[in-house]
XYZ file of C-alpha atoms in Angstrom:
115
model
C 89.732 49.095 47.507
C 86.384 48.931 49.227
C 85.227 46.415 51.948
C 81.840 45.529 52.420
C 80.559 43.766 55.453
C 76.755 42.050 55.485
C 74.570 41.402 58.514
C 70.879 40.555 59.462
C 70.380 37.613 57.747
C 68.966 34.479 59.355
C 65.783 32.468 59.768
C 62.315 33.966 59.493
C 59.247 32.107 58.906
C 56.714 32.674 55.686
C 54.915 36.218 55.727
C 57.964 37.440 57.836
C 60.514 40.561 57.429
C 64.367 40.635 57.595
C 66.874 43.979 57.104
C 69.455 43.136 55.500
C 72.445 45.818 55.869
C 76.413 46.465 54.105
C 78.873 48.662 55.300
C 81.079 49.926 52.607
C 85.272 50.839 53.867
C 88.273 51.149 52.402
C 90.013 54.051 50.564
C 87.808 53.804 47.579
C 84.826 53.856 49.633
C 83.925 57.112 48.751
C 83.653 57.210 44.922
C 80.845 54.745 45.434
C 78.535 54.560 42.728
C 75.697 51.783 42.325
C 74.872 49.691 45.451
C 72.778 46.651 45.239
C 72.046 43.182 46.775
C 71.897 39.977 44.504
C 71.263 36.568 45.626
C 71.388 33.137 44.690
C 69.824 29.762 46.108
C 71.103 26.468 45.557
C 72.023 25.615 42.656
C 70.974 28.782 40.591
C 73.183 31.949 39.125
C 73.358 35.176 41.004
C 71.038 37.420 40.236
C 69.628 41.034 41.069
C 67.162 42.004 43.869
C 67.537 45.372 44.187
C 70.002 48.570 42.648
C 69.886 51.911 44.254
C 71.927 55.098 42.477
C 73.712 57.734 44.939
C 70.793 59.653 43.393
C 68.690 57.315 44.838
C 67.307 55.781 41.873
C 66.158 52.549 42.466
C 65.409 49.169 40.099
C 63.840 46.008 42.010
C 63.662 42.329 40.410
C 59.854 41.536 39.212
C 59.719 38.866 41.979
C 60.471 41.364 45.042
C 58.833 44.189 44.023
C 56.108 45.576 46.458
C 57.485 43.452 49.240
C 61.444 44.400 49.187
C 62.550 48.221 50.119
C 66.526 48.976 49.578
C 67.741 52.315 51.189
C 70.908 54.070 51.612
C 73.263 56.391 53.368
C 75.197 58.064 51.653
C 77.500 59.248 54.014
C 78.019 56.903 55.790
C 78.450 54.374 52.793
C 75.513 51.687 53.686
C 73.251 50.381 51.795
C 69.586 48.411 53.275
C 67.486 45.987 52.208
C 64.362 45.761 54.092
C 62.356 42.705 52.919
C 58.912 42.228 53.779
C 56.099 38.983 52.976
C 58.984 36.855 52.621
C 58.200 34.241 50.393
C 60.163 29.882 50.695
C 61.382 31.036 47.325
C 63.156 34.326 48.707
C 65.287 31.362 50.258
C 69.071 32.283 48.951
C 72.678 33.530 50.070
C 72.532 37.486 49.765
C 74.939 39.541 48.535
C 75.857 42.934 48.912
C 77.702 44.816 45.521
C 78.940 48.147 45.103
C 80.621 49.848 41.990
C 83.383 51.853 42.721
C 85.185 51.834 39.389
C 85.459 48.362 40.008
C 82.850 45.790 41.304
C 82.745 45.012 45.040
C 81.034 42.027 46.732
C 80.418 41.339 50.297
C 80.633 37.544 51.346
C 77.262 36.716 51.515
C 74.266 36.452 54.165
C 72.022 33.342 54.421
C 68.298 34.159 54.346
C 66.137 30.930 54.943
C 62.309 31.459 55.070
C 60.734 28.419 56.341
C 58.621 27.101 58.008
């Protein structure tokens, strides 16, 4: 089993930066694989922001790309998402995920740019 637990999220006005950051616990914690953040705004699907391997490979959605940085530590089992030029349509509840033979999700962080 793995736990994840989200924070930084919150209110931030256009052209302004959040972190975004997940914890990863539990007893499978440590055969972590992929870690990522999705979101999803009202009304829409989940979707991906941002993957990054235990390599450190990353992949980045179209629409954050240049402007949205995701980091991670491996040891001790975190995973960032620093977003930048945020944008009314970055507007969505974040989620962290994590594969560790089975998919993991964190319970979500509000991100609200307005202004």
């Amino acid at each position: 089993q793995v736990q994840l637990v989200e924070s930084g999220g919150g209110l931030v006005q256009p052209g302004g930066s959040l972190r975004l950051s997940c914890a990863a616990s539990g007893s499978a914690a440590a055969t972590i694989s992929t870690m990522g953040w999705y979101r999803q705004a009202p009304g829409n699907q989940r979707v991906l922001v941002a993957t990054i391997s235990n390599s450190g490979r990353t992949n980045y959605a179209d629409s954050v790309k240049g402007r949205f940085t995701i980091s991670r530590d491996n040891a001790k089992n975190t995973v960032d998402l620093q977003m930048n030029s945020l944008k009314f349509g970055d507007t969505a509840v974040y989620y962290c995920r994590v594969f560790a033979g089975n998919v993991y999700w964190g319970q979500g962080t509000q991100v609200t740019v307005s202004s």
